[in-house]
Amino acid sequence: MANRTIIELNNKIEQKTITPSQILQECSQEIDRAEDELNAFVTVLPKESLEAAKKSGKRAELGKRLSKLDGIPVGIKDVFCTKGIRTTASSKMLDDFIPIYDATVVKKITDAGAVMIGKNNCDAWAHGASTENSDYGVTKNPWDLSRVPGGSSGGSAAAVAAGECLFSIGSDTGGSIRQPAGFCGVVGLKPTYGRVSRYGLIAMGSSLDCVGPIAMTTEDVALILEVIAGHDEKDATSLNLPVPKYSDKLTKSIKGKKIGWVNEFYETGLNDEIIKALEAVREVYASLGADFIEIKLPHAKYSIPVYYLIQPAEVSSNLGRYDGIKYGHSAAKSENLIDHYFRSRDEGLGAEAKRRIMLGTFVLSAGYYDAYYKKAMQVRTLIKQDFEKAFESVDIILAPVAPTTAFKIGEKVDNPLQMYLADVFTAMVNLSGNPALSLPCAFDKQKLPIGMQLIGKHFEEETVLNFGHQYEKATEKVVWRNNKTVI
Amino acid sequence: MIKYETVIGLEIHAQLKTESKMFCSCDNYSVDAKPNENTCPICLGMPGTLPVPNKKAIEWVYLLGLALNGKIAEKFNFERKNYFYPDLPKAYQITSSTKPPVIGGRVEIETEGVIQNIRINHIHLEEDAGKLIHPKLGEYSLVDLNRAGTPLLEIVTEPDMRAPREARIFMQDLRSILRYLSISDANMEQGNLRCDANISLRPVGQKELGTKVEIKNINSFKMIERAIEYEVERQMELLGENKKVVQETRGWDESKGKTLGQRSKEEANDYRYFPEPDIPPLEPYSGKEIDFDEIKAWLPELQKEKSQRFINEYNLSTQDAEILTSDLELSRYFEQTLEELPDITKNDEIKKQKAKKVSNWIISEVLAKLNLAGISISDCKVNHKDLAELLDKADHGEISGKIAKEIFAEMFETGKNSEQIIKAKGLSQISDTGAVKVMITEVIKENQGPVSDFKAGKEKAFGYLIGQVMAKSRGQANPQVVNEILKDLLDKE
């Protein structure tokens, strides 16, 4: 199923040359074959998916398909609540947690007929950039099994790249959709904050969390976004704006459009091959008639420190509810209430969650709040304003996704700061709230995918997807597009 | 010896009686509910759930703000107050004290004829926590989260009160305002109105405030005065002995009749407040979400205005006007009963006369019965129409005042109207002069002694004879008619 797209399979279902059950069977075979090695899922749902595929097949026979996603196998990152299906956030704390409700995005996807094939592995609580921080084992990169798939939505990106499912729903707080998409050579979109409902997404950094798709192509991503975007009365931060038909706007010419280029991005420690890849992208766009304009994002360099103040602050508050009393891991023995809190949380939460809780608790404490959290919020405003100003003169900004390609498993686990720097080009966009697309633009000498990032104006996913699709069309025939994963 | 001045500020919590909870659609009324019946993933704080603010609760805060002449803040932002407790499912309470919806305002109180403004610092909106139940036997506690997520108003006053009595009067006036606005049941005994009091002493003339002590969870009007009085005396004694008052939180122990230390400033929690990222800030004047014209239209006449109007319009005594307006429903009952009476619109004099009668009736009969039964006017079986009908019958001599009271007693018990009771019991007053004449003639025949006494100039004998006629009619004869005919017949004797 690798390298096939939703568009292609949708057409085949319509033409009755393939059935949803056949598609599911092929994906399931991939899972059976690869999953022991890959570990892209925490939970696989053979029974449920079989049933859903059968129902979808009936609808196809009757000509009553619910959407273009009807009958398409989907993985859901295990941070989204799924009614009646275990939802762990890849943490032991929620090992036996079975929600009684669906996340809005899960409901929208399944209501559209997509077949949920399993719950994708990720870093516990979405804390990480490599999935090494999952309590259910690391997910491996399908292009090189000794390397990480990125994170935190590493299971989602790896599963799509390996053909275990056609798309996956991920979450992106500091780069968690875009960076693994980049590492695994697939397409991932972080929509504008407020474009897709967060209801039912186990919160990490509530003011930063975005829900978005990971798929093989920009076209597929556009289709999925049409289904999942829109106001949700259960999420007060979701905006009540009309949802455009993204898939219709992909073919617009970008001639005369202006692309922002940030020189500073290429000056500090960025891998040479990535610089070259981005310069090549620049040439492709130039050949399509777009103009490059040099822009400055003067405060972008503060995005990592700012992000690592705001995000842990919100994490420390969001993880407070996991106290072992109402659900989740509860210590077997305790002396009293406080001791029970201590033990349940000590046993259930891993080192990275504890690190972020401590950081966040510290920066919110009386006497430190102004110096850290408040200051970070002020700089966040400056970063936002940088983007607003830049978008006065450009339609879109081109940027790298990550400073490196996929790194070795174990390479950064003992150095949290190094791991945090993986977010250097992505976290700034979460701070500003803009939409951003990550898509493959080259392979390095080690045959690892290199990603590029297209950042758009608030709520202009349309433009971002248009630019992504135009690039894909223009590079349809390049050699690396024929590269195959090793699994 | 140094003279000290008492300084009191209050923090009041009032539960709003909205239909649904503050951040979810759960039923907000849990009096008859089983534990944890009115809960959902949102108010249980389950993973991934999000709070969506209740618009009505926000509108009601603004309504109270307008009623208390407060300023509506340009920007209102919820925030998180983080702490661990089993009754707090998210491990944070959503509150809004840093950027509250209403800033400033005042309540005018009157103590012994002196009118004084108690300033409001701000009013904010938050969610209540659940309840813990500690069974006497057994080494466990139970959590009931029905109350978790109930909308709560917090009204914070300036330290403007100088005596425990002022604090009580302020609370009573505030209760009346909350009830008149129909936004809270404001019942202290049931816990939907409670307050914390900050108390400090300072030498008379000193500007800076002394060290304050906070008394938590005052939940009855009696307790407000007693607890503050005790605390003032305790502090006075300390200062008298040249000791320092320690800044701390104390609780009132009803059985011991004293306040007891709970936690000092050093032990205070660090709540790590920060803006609630799940709820966008509200700019009420941006025009889209909040319609202030509509909210202003909801502003009712409050108790003080109504009481003054009753005095002016109906010529009622201050005391009666205050009694009738002490309860919004009672004041409505009074005016509705009055409006049902015929001739009421003819002229002001008639209106005032009738108002006096209705007022007397409600205060001496209706309220007496309600108090005896321990119920409020909204549970009274006699509606205003039936009461008006009864009063009208008495007014027109169809029944005597005494019978009217008996009939009312039965109406109060059974909910039947006066017509039904009069018919069933044959209680209609005898105003038929023929029937009365026959009875009087009989009485004269049977009481020749008193008749002679009367003729000899003993006025008392007349009263006796009237009594005899009334007894013969079993109280149903119209006393006025009896009076006239008896006089007439005695003159002819």
PDB file of N, CA and C in Angstrom, chain A residues 29 63 94 120 160 205 274 280 396 405 414 480:
ATOM      1  N   GLN A  29      -1.946  -6.517   6.021  1.00  0.00           N
ATOM      2  CA  GLN A  29      -0.783  -7.347   5.678  1.00  0.00           C
ATOM      3  C   GLN A  29       0.521  -6.601   5.943  1.00  0.00           C
ATOM      4  N   GLY A  63     -23.765   2.995  -3.754  1.00  0.00           N
ATOM      5  CA  GLY A  63     -23.525   4.361  -4.247  1.00  0.00           C
ATOM      6  C   GLY A  63     -23.811   5.414  -3.202  1.00  0.00           C
ATOM      7  N   LEU A  94      -1.861   5.941  31.523  1.00  0.00           N
ATOM      8  CA  LEU A  94      -3.187   5.706  30.951  1.00  0.00           C
ATOM      9  C   LEU A  94      -3.253   4.324  30.278  1.00  0.00           C
ATOM     10  N   ASN A 120      -1.787   5.148  16.790  1.00  0.00           N
ATOM     11  CA  ASN A 120      -0.357   5.277  16.515  1.00  0.00           C
ATOM     12  C   ASN A 120       0.472   5.622  17.741  1.00  0.00           C
ATOM     13  N   VAL A 160       2.302   5.804   7.838  1.00  0.00           N
ATOM     14  CA  VAL A 160       1.900   6.276   6.512  1.00  0.00           C
ATOM     15  C   VAL A 160       3.016   5.969   5.499  1.00  0.00           C
ATOM     16  N   GLY A 205       0.306  21.406  25.423  1.00  0.00           N
ATOM     17  CA  GLY A 205       0.350  22.847  25.657  1.00  0.00           C
ATOM     18  C   GLY A 205      -0.871  23.451  24.993  1.00  0.00           C
ATOM     19  N   ILE A 274      20.789  20.037   3.739  1.00  0.00           N
ATOM     20  CA  ILE A 274      19.463  20.653   3.879  1.00  0.00           C
ATOM     21  C   ILE A 274      19.466  22.039   3.233  1.00  0.00           C
ATOM     22  N   ALA A 280      17.484  24.398  -3.801  1.00  0.00           N
ATOM     23  CA  ALA A 280      16.904  23.752  -4.992  1.00  0.00           C
ATOM     24  C   ALA A 280      15.397  24.015  -5.062  1.00  0.00           C
ATOM     25  N   ILE A 396       3.772  33.701   1.407  1.00  0.00           N
ATOM     26  CA  ILE A 396       4.124  32.467   2.086  1.00  0.00           C
ATOM     27  C   ILE A 396       5.592  32.529   2.485  1.00  0.00           C
ATOM     28  N   THR A 405      18.418  15.624   9.324  1.00  0.00           N
ATOM     29  CA  THR A 405      17.511  14.551   8.924  1.00  0.00           C
ATOM     30  C   THR A 405      17.430  13.583  10.105  1.00  0.00           C
ATOM     31  N   ASP A 414      20.020  11.189  26.001  1.00  0.00           N
ATOM     32  CA  ASP A 414      20.604  11.662  27.256  1.00  0.00           C
ATOM     33  C   ASP A 414      20.824  13.169  27.262  1.00  0.00           C
ATOM     34  N   TRP A 480      14.298  10.908  -6.831  1.00  0.00           N
ATOM     35  CA  TRP A 480      14.095  10.443  -5.451  1.00  0.00           C
ATOM     36  C   TRP A 480      12.652  10.056  -5.169  1.00  0.00           C
TER      37      TRP A 480
END
